[in-house]
Amino acid sequence: MTGQPVPEGALFYATTKRRVNVTFDPDLRALTEATAVELAAVLSSGITPPPTPHRSRCRACSLIELCRPDSMARAVRAWRRRQVEAATAEEGP
């Protein structure tokens, strides 16, 4: 190996079966390297972040079955309802 950086990569979207070539300029290379470091920290912590509130990002995501943002949202709504009910029951008339 000569140690030369990879000049370009590709994003493949399984849902649409489209590939988009991406040139690695210095800014994108720095962002990619920083993102890899942050992802390694998340994985080593054993705690994954909550689903994104930006639903448009979920459409073609290959991890939708693992993330399951819809079931997460329902669980939060139910928890919030229980918290409100418990708080109002304690106050009384």
Short mmCIF file of C-alpha atoms in Angstrom, two decimals:
data_model
loop_
_atom_site.label_atom_id
_atom_site.label_comp_id
_atom_site.label_asym_id
_atom_site.label_seq_id
_atom_site.Cartn_x
_atom_site.Cartn_y
_atom_site.Cartn_z
CA MET A 1 0.00 0.00 0.00
CA THR A 2 1.19 3.47 -0.79
CA GLY A 3 -0.79 5.23 1.94
CA GLN A 4 -2.71 7.31 -0.58
CA PRO A 5 -6.16 8.42 0.62
CA VAL A 6 -9.21 6.99 -1.09
CA PRO A 7 -10.31 9.67 -3.59
CA GLU A 8 -14.01 8.84 -3.69
CA GLY A 9 -16.70 6.58 -2.35
CA ALA A 10 -20.32 5.75 -3.09
CA LEU A 11 -23.60 5.81 -1.24
CA PHE A 12 -25.97 3.01 -2.17
CA TYR A 13 -29.65 3.40 -1.39
CA ALA A 14 -31.17 -0.08 -1.18
CA THR A 15 -34.78 1.08 -1.36
CA THR A 16 -34.33 3.02 -4.60
CA LYS A 17 -31.42 0.86 -5.82
CA ARG A 18 -29.46 3.98 -6.67
CA ARG A 19 -25.78 4.66 -6.20
CA VAL A 20 -24.37 8.16 -5.78
CA ASN A 21 -20.64 8.73 -6.18
CA VAL A 22 -19.08 11.07 -3.63
CA THR A 23 -15.69 12.75 -3.96
CA PHE A 24 -13.76 12.98 -0.69
CA ASP A 25 -12.62 16.59 -0.45
CA PRO A 26 -10.72 17.69 2.69
CA ASP A 27 -13.88 18.91 4.47
CA LEU A 28 -15.82 15.70 3.81
CA ARG A 29 -12.81 13.59 4.81
CA ALA A 30 -12.51 15.48 8.13
CA LEU A 31 -16.27 15.13 8.78
CA THR A 32 -16.15 11.41 7.97
CA GLU A 33 -13.20 10.81 10.29
CA ALA A 34 -14.84 12.80 13.14
CA THR A 35 -18.10 10.90 12.65
CA ALA A 36 -16.27 7.56 12.81
CA VAL A 37 -14.65 8.58 16.11
CA GLU A 38 -18.03 9.67 17.54
CA LEU A 39 -19.70 6.45 16.38
CA ALA A 40 -16.97 4.38 18.03
CA ALA A 41 -17.64 6.25 21.29
CA VAL A 42 -21.39 5.58 21.04
CA LEU A 43 -20.84 1.89 20.34
CA SER A 44 -18.32 1.45 23.15
CA SER A 45 -20.68 3.15 25.62
CA GLY A 46 -23.35 0.50 24.98
CA ILE A 47 -26.05 3.19 24.94
CA THR A 48 -27.63 4.10 21.64
CA PRO A 49 -29.22 7.48 21.04
CA PRO A 50 -33.01 7.80 20.74
CA PRO A 51 -34.67 7.79 17.30
CA THR A 52 -34.52 11.03 15.35
CA PRO A 53 -37.55 13.32 15.53
CA HIS A 54 -37.02 14.02 11.80
CA ARG A 55 -39.34 11.37 10.34
CA SER A 56 -38.33 12.07 6.74
CA ARG A 57 -34.94 10.47 7.50
CA CYS A 58 -36.60 7.12 8.30
CA ARG A 59 -38.11 6.43 4.87
CA ALA A 60 -35.19 4.63 3.28
CA CYS A 61 -33.20 3.75 6.40
CA SER A 62 -31.90 0.20 6.53
CA LEU A 63 -32.04 0.24 10.35
CA ILE A 64 -35.75 1.06 10.70
CA GLU A 65 -36.55 -2.36 12.18
CA LEU A 66 -33.85 -1.98 14.84
CA CYS A 67 -34.71 1.61 15.69
CA ARG A 68 -38.51 1.31 15.50
CA PRO A 69 -39.21 5.02 16.08
CA ASP A 70 -43.00 4.55 15.93
CA SER A 71 -43.05 2.11 18.85
CA MET A 72 -40.68 4.37 20.77
CA ALA A 73 -42.99 7.37 20.32
CA ARG A 74 -46.00 5.39 21.55
CA ALA A 75 -44.11 4.25 24.64
CA VAL A 76 -43.16 7.84 25.46
CA ARG A 77 -46.75 9.04 25.04
CA ALA A 78 -48.00 6.30 27.37
CA TRP A 79 -45.30 7.12 29.96
CA ARG A 80 -46.13 10.82 29.80
CA ARG A 81 -49.86 10.10 30.24
CA ARG A 82 -49.13 7.92 33.28
CA GLN A 83 -46.92 10.63 34.79
CA VAL A 84 -49.61 13.29 34.34
CA GLU A 85 -52.29 11.01 35.76
CA ALA A 86 -50.14 10.17 38.78
CA ALA A 87 -49.29 13.83 39.42
CA THR A 88 -52.91 14.98 39.19
CA ALA A 89 -54.13 12.09 41.37
CA GLU A 90 -51.70 13.08 44.14
CA GLU A 91 -52.91 16.68 44.21
CA GLY A 92 -56.56 15.79 44.78
CA PRO A 93 -59.43 18.31 44.93
#
